[in-house]
Tab-separated table of C-alpha atoms in Angstrom:
chain	number	residue	atom	x	y	z
A	1	SER	CA	36.973	183.242	342.175
A	2	PRO	CA	38.050	179.820	342.540
A	3	LEU	CA	41.311	180.281	340.161
A	4	CYS	CA	42.551	183.016	342.330
A	5	PRO	CA	44.897	182.061	343.882
A	6	PRO	CA	45.404	179.238	341.336
A	7	PRO	CA	45.591	175.667	342.669
A	8	PRO	CA	49.053	174.022	343.356
A	9	ALA	CA	50.549	172.171	340.524
A	10	ALA	CA	49.890	168.477	340.670
A	11	THR	CA	53.423	167.734	339.314
A	12	PRO	CA	56.899	169.911	339.474
A	13	PRO	CA	57.558	172.004	336.365
A	14	ARG	CA	60.090	170.693	333.882
A	15	VAL	CA	62.386	173.191	331.849
A	16	THR	CA	64.041	171.678	328.651
A	17	LEU	CA	67.116	173.682	327.261
A	18	ALA	CA	68.810	173.073	323.975
A	19	VAL	CA	72.202	174.697	323.219
A	20	GLU	CA	73.570	175.062	319.475
A	21	HIS	CA	76.059	177.111	317.677
A	22	ALA	CA	75.167	180.271	316.116
A	23	ALA	CA	74.834	179.911	312.255
A	24	HIS	CA	78.097	179.896	310.351
A	25	CYS	CA	78.087	181.779	307.040
A	26	MET	CA	80.038	180.546	304.134
A	27	GLY	CA	80.417	182.701	300.872
A	28	GLY	CA	81.698	181.953	297.387
A	29	LYS	CA	80.924	181.897	293.781
A	30	TYR	CA	79.188	179.073	291.643
A	31	VAL	CA	79.380	178.226	288.264
A	32	LYS	CA	76.750	175.902	286.597
A	33	HIS	CA	77.410	174.347	283.254
A	34	SER	CA	73.719	172.626	282.783
A	35	ARG	CA	70.712	173.729	280.966
A	36	VAL	CA	68.431	171.212	282.846
A	37	LEU	CA	69.297	172.308	286.369
A	38	PRO	CA	67.222	174.902	288.461
A	39	GLN	CA	69.266	177.039	291.127
A	40	THR	CA	66.858	175.975	293.788
A	41	ALA	CA	64.547	172.932	294.088
A	42	TRP	CA	62.027	173.328	291.375
A	43	VAL	CA	58.530	172.109	292.917
A	44	ILE	CA	55.129	172.689	291.065
A	45	ASP	CA	51.960	171.312	292.878
A	46	GLY	CA	54.027	168.798	294.954
A	47	LYS	CA	55.957	167.459	292.159
A	48	ARG	CA	59.599	168.011	291.281
A	49	LYS	CA	60.048	169.335	287.693
A	50	CYS	CA	63.781	168.540	287.581
A	51	GLU	CA	66.419	166.216	289.312
A	52	GLY	CA	68.471	168.418	291.908
A	53	SER	CA	69.306	171.833	292.078
A	54	VAL	CA	72.580	173.968	292.453
A	55	GLN	CA	71.492	174.632	295.961
A	56	GLU	CA	71.178	170.780	296.954
A	57	MET	CA	74.640	170.153	295.357
A	58	ILE	CA	76.240	172.593	297.349
A	59	ASP	CA	74.108	171.973	300.695
A	60	ALA	CA	74.600	168.592	301.140
A	61	PRO	CA	78.568	168.223	301.258
A	62	ALA	CA	78.715	171.376	303.229
A	63	ILE	CA	76.323	170.272	305.843
A	64	ASP	CA	78.572	167.112	305.857
A	65	LEU	CA	81.620	169.041	306.345
A	66	PHE	CA	80.181	171.538	309.330
A	67	ARG	CA	78.134	169.070	310.729
A	68	ALA	CA	75.144	171.325	310.577
A	69	SER	CA	71.428	170.588	311.048
A	70	SER	CA	70.201	172.355	307.970
A	71	ALA	CA	71.300	175.247	305.488
A	72	ARG	CA	69.574	178.218	303.845
A	73	PHE	CA	71.025	179.314	300.527
A	74	HIS	CA	71.273	182.850	299.262
A	75	SER	CA	72.413	184.362	296.111
A	76	ALA	CA	72.933	187.491	293.872
A	77	GLY	CA	69.983	186.903	291.742
A	78	ARG	CA	69.384	183.680	289.786
A	79	GLU	CA	69.448	182.372	286.418
A	80	ASP	CA	66.649	180.156	284.374
A	81	VAL	CA	66.813	176.452	284.684
A	82	ASP	CA	67.954	176.464	281.030
A	83	VAL	CA	70.713	179.257	281.237
A	84	ARG	CA	74.187	178.366	282.117
A	85	MET	CA	75.864	180.479	284.682
A	86	LEU	CA	79.397	180.820	283.497
A	87	GLY	CA	82.417	183.305	283.853
A	88	GLU	CA	83.758	184.103	287.432
A	89	GLY	CA	80.453	182.633	288.749
A	90	ARG	CA	77.449	183.907	290.900
A	91	PRO	CA	78.016	185.155	294.189
A	92	PHE	CA	76.086	182.980	297.004
A	93	VAL	CA	76.133	182.739	300.892
A	94	LEU	CA	75.389	179.379	302.603
A	95	GLU	CA	73.893	179.930	306.078
A	96	LEU	CA	74.464	176.672	308.100
A	97	LEU	CA	72.413	176.297	311.066
A	98	GLY	CA	73.316	174.478	314.238
A	99	PRO	CA	76.835	173.844	312.907
A	100	LYS	CA	78.859	171.606	315.308
A	101	ALA	CA	82.046	172.114	313.411
A	102	PRO	CA	82.038	175.737	312.316
A	103	ASN	CA	85.790	176.380	312.483
A	104	GLN	CA	87.424	174.929	309.053
A	105	THR	CA	90.553	175.614	307.584
A	106	ALA	CA	91.686	176.759	304.058
A	107	GLU	CA	92.422	173.261	303.022
A	108	ALA	CA	88.879	171.851	304.313
A	109	TYR	CA	87.155	174.768	302.042
A	110	ALA	CA	89.449	173.521	299.039
A	111	GLU	CA	88.328	169.887	299.887
A	112	LEU	CA	84.817	170.966	300.056
A	113	ALA	CA	85.059	172.806	296.569
A	114	ALA	CA	86.460	169.442	295.070
A	115	GLU	CA	83.788	167.451	296.689
A	116	ILE	CA	80.929	169.378	295.259
A	117	ARG	CA	82.497	169.175	291.764
A	118	ARG	CA	82.868	165.517	292.149
A	119	ARG	CA	79.244	165.020	293.550
A	120	SER	CA	77.667	166.845	290.897
A	121	GLY	CA	79.835	165.253	288.025
A	122	GLY	CA	81.641	168.725	287.252
A	123	VAL	CA	78.088	170.482	286.494
A	124	VAL	CA	78.479	172.628	289.492
A	125	GLU	CA	81.663	174.250	290.542
A	126	VAL	CA	82.359	176.588	293.374
A	127	SER	CA	85.311	179.092	293.969
A	128	GLU	CA	86.507	181.497	296.723
A	129	LEU	CA	84.959	179.460	299.553
A	130	GLY	CA	85.561	180.843	302.814
A	131	PRO	CA	83.737	182.297	305.959
A	132	VAL	CA	81.747	185.467	305.616
A	133	PRO	CA	79.788	187.599	308.189
A	134	ILE	CA	76.078	187.313	308.465
A	135	GLY	CA	75.820	190.705	307.066
A	136	MET	CA	76.840	189.584	303.573
A	137	ILE	CA	73.597	188.060	302.937
A	138	ALA	CA	71.989	191.615	302.687
A	139	THR	CA	74.955	192.769	300.575
A	140	LEU	CA	74.286	189.845	298.249
A	141	ILE	CA	70.523	190.652	297.827
A	142	LYS	CA	71.723	194.069	296.966
A	143	ALA	CA	74.165	192.808	294.312
A	144	GLY	CA	71.180	191.231	292.563
A	145	GLU	CA	69.324	194.653	292.175
A	146	ASP	CA	69.064	197.211	289.670
A	147	ALA	CA	72.229	199.139	290.601
A	148	HIS	CA	74.222	196.309	289.138
A	149	ARG	CA	74.868	195.017	285.545
A	150	LYS	CA	75.154	191.726	283.862
A	151	ASP	CA	76.747	190.142	280.944
A	152	TYR	CA	75.060	187.540	278.595
A	153	ARG	CA	75.768	185.733	275.652
A	154	CYS	CA	72.957	184.213	273.463
A	155	VAL	CA	72.415	182.586	270.093
A	156	VAL	CA	69.491	183.913	268.197
A	157	ARG	CA	67.744	182.967	265.027
A	158	ALA	CA	65.985	185.272	262.672
A	159	SER	CA	63.056	184.519	260.298
A	160	ARG	CA	65.472	186.024	257.432
A	161	THR	CA	68.890	185.989	256.073
A	162	LEU	CA	70.829	188.287	258.307
A	163	THR	CA	73.104	191.102	256.847
A	164	ALA	CA	76.070	192.958	257.435
A	165	ASP	CA	73.941	195.896	258.153
A	166	ASP	CA	71.919	194.140	260.711
A	167	VAL	CA	75.248	193.397	262.667
A	168	ALA	CA	76.334	196.685	262.197
A	169	LEU	CA	73.027	198.014	263.412
A	170	LEU	CA	73.317	196.109	266.929
A	171	ASN	CA	77.063	196.806	267.220
A	172	GLY	CA	76.268	200.561	266.980
A	173	THR	CA	73.393	200.541	269.622
A	174	ARG	CA	74.284	201.823	273.149
A	175	GLU	CA	72.439	202.719	276.128
A	176	LEU	CA	69.060	201.330	274.633
A	177	GLN	CA	66.033	202.216	276.734
A	178	LEU	CA	63.307	199.330	277.125
A	179	ASP	CA	59.801	199.036	278.614
A	180	GLN	CA	59.201	195.601	279.666
A	181	LEU	CA	55.644	194.664	280.589
A	182	THR	CA	55.755	191.747	282.983
A	183	PRO	CA	56.467	188.730	280.682
A	184	LEU	CA	53.827	186.142	280.183
A	185	ARG	CA	56.030	183.243	281.287
A	186	VAL	CA	56.651	184.786	284.914
A	187	LEU	CA	53.144	186.707	285.196
A	188	HIS	CA	51.865	183.955	287.667
A	189	ARG	CA	54.371	185.167	289.995
A	190	ARG	CA	55.334	188.473	289.147
A	191	THR	CA	53.130	191.643	289.519
A	192	LEU	CA	52.021	193.132	286.302
A	193	ALA	CA	53.692	196.182	285.901
A	194	VAL	CA	56.053	197.971	282.887
A	195	ARG	CA	59.446	198.108	284.065
A	196	PRO	CA	61.904	200.324	282.222
A	197	ARG	CA	65.295	198.829	281.452
A	198	THR	CA	68.649	199.870	279.802
A	199	ILE	CA	70.722	197.718	277.312
A	200	HIS	CA	74.093	199.185	278.048
A	201	ALA	CA	75.962	197.720	274.954
A	202	MET	CA	75.523	194.912	272.199
A	203	THR	CA	78.074	192.885	270.253
A	204	ALA	CA	76.767	190.835	267.540
A	205	ARG	CA	78.505	188.279	265.206
A	206	ARG	CA	76.970	186.131	262.545
A	207	ILE	CA	77.551	182.463	262.803
A	208	GLY	CA	75.165	181.406	259.987
A	209	PRO	CA	72.771	182.807	257.375
A	210	ARG	CA	69.998	183.191	259.933
A	211	PHE	CA	71.924	182.663	262.998
A	212	MET	CA	73.877	185.284	265.322
A	213	GLN	CA	75.914	185.238	268.456
A	214	LEU	CA	74.579	188.316	270.635
A	215	ASP	CA	76.753	189.580	273.556
A	216	LEU	CA	74.771	191.975	275.808
A	217	THR	CA	75.437	194.162	278.767
A	218	THR	CA	72.168	194.910	280.529
A	219	GLN	CA	70.745	196.729	283.716
A	220	ALA	CA	70.275	193.670	286.225
A	221	GLY	CA	66.596	192.781	286.064
A	222	THR	CA	66.320	192.810	282.550
A	223	TYR	CA	64.293	189.818	281.221
A	224	VAL	CA	66.903	189.024	277.978
A	225	LYS	CA	64.825	186.335	276.380
A	226	GLU	CA	61.987	188.803	275.693
A	227	PHE	CA	64.207	191.598	274.846
A	228	VAL	CA	65.248	189.330	271.870
A	229	HIS	CA	61.972	187.973	270.702
A	230	GLY	CA	59.600	190.940	272.134
A	231	ASP	CA	57.296	188.602	274.108
A	232	PHE	CA	54.353	189.737	271.437
A	233	GLY	CA	55.007	193.186	271.981
A	234	ARG	CA	55.285	193.381	275.673
A	235	THR	CA	58.921	194.209	275.424
A	236	ALA	CA	59.809	197.289	273.267
A	237	PRO	CA	62.036	197.976	271.571
A	238	SER	CA	63.486	194.278	270.991
A	239	VAL	CA	66.124	192.911	268.981
A	240	GLY	CA	63.029	191.655	266.450
A	241	SER	CA	61.729	195.149	266.283
A	242	LEU	CA	65.216	196.768	265.769
A	243	LEU	CA	65.780	194.193	262.700
A	244	GLY	CA	62.073	194.230	261.413
A	245	CYS	CA	61.775	190.495	261.457
A	246	HIS	CA	60.829	187.684	263.792
A	247	VAL	CA	63.736	186.794	266.021
A	248	ASP	CA	63.801	184.033	268.510
A	249	ILE	CA	66.383	182.918	271.218
A	250	VAL	CA	68.122	179.402	270.966
A	251	GLN	CA	70.292	179.517	273.947
A	252	LEU	CA	71.363	181.872	276.886
A	253	ASP	CA	74.383	182.165	279.215
A	254	VAL	CA	75.195	184.621	281.821
A	255	LEU	CA	78.794	185.582	281.557
A	256	GLY	CA	79.236	187.780	284.526
A	257	LEU	CA	77.797	190.155	287.067
A	258	HIS	CA	79.552	193.365	287.966
A	259	ALA	CA	78.827	196.575	289.766
A	260	ALA	CA	77.552	199.436	287.450
A	261	PRO	CA	80.012	202.481	287.498
A	262	GLU	CA	79.153	205.360	289.714
A	263	ALA	CA	77.772	208.598	288.273
A	264	PRO	CA	80.069	211.486	288.193
A	265	GLY	CA	79.984	213.047	291.774
A	266	ALA	CA	78.690	209.988	293.380
A	267	GLY	CA	79.730	208.758	296.719
A	268	ALA	CA	81.368	210.150	299.660
């Protein structure tokens, strides 16, 4: 065969070697005070729907500090663009790739938190910043799954005047079992399925003849907006079906994320 042995190389081989530091992971919690800011860049058909994102407001100053080439953002779940993330904040890990200055002091992390707040105009605030092991990313993903609970506060509007009996009914409801068919608003990106979910507790307070503040503790993964208005019967029961009237959600905040209590006898 003319290719065996192969002909000698016409030019000497060249080897290119690139060396960079292993990725550095920074963990913390973020609070979002805006109802027009997505967690990550919101792009549809190549067009941005909102100016900026939580991720970009954290990424940019962190990349500057660590002199990294880029960053990957990981979080324990996400909130809708029109939902504020309040309370102690949502845990996140920023994976900084190719950092040239990975070793930072506690003072530098504190200055980074102040810089993020300054650049965002106070819309995004971070706390508990510090280095974390890369394995924290997997732990973070688990924190957003069904074994955890979430606290919400929403303002709802009813189609009729709300009574003291309505408030008492909701306040007396505990461990309410739901069936949630994939909501219409996310059907384009989520599999069509019925998901059982639990509302662990509700606290209602009238703030007007037809308006009510409703605090909820839910199983993670619950579609709270749909639990309020029912999504054309795709979530059952709902606040509307419980009260026997049309109910809609005016605004929604996440107040906190926390681990569900272990069942008796669980654990080692």
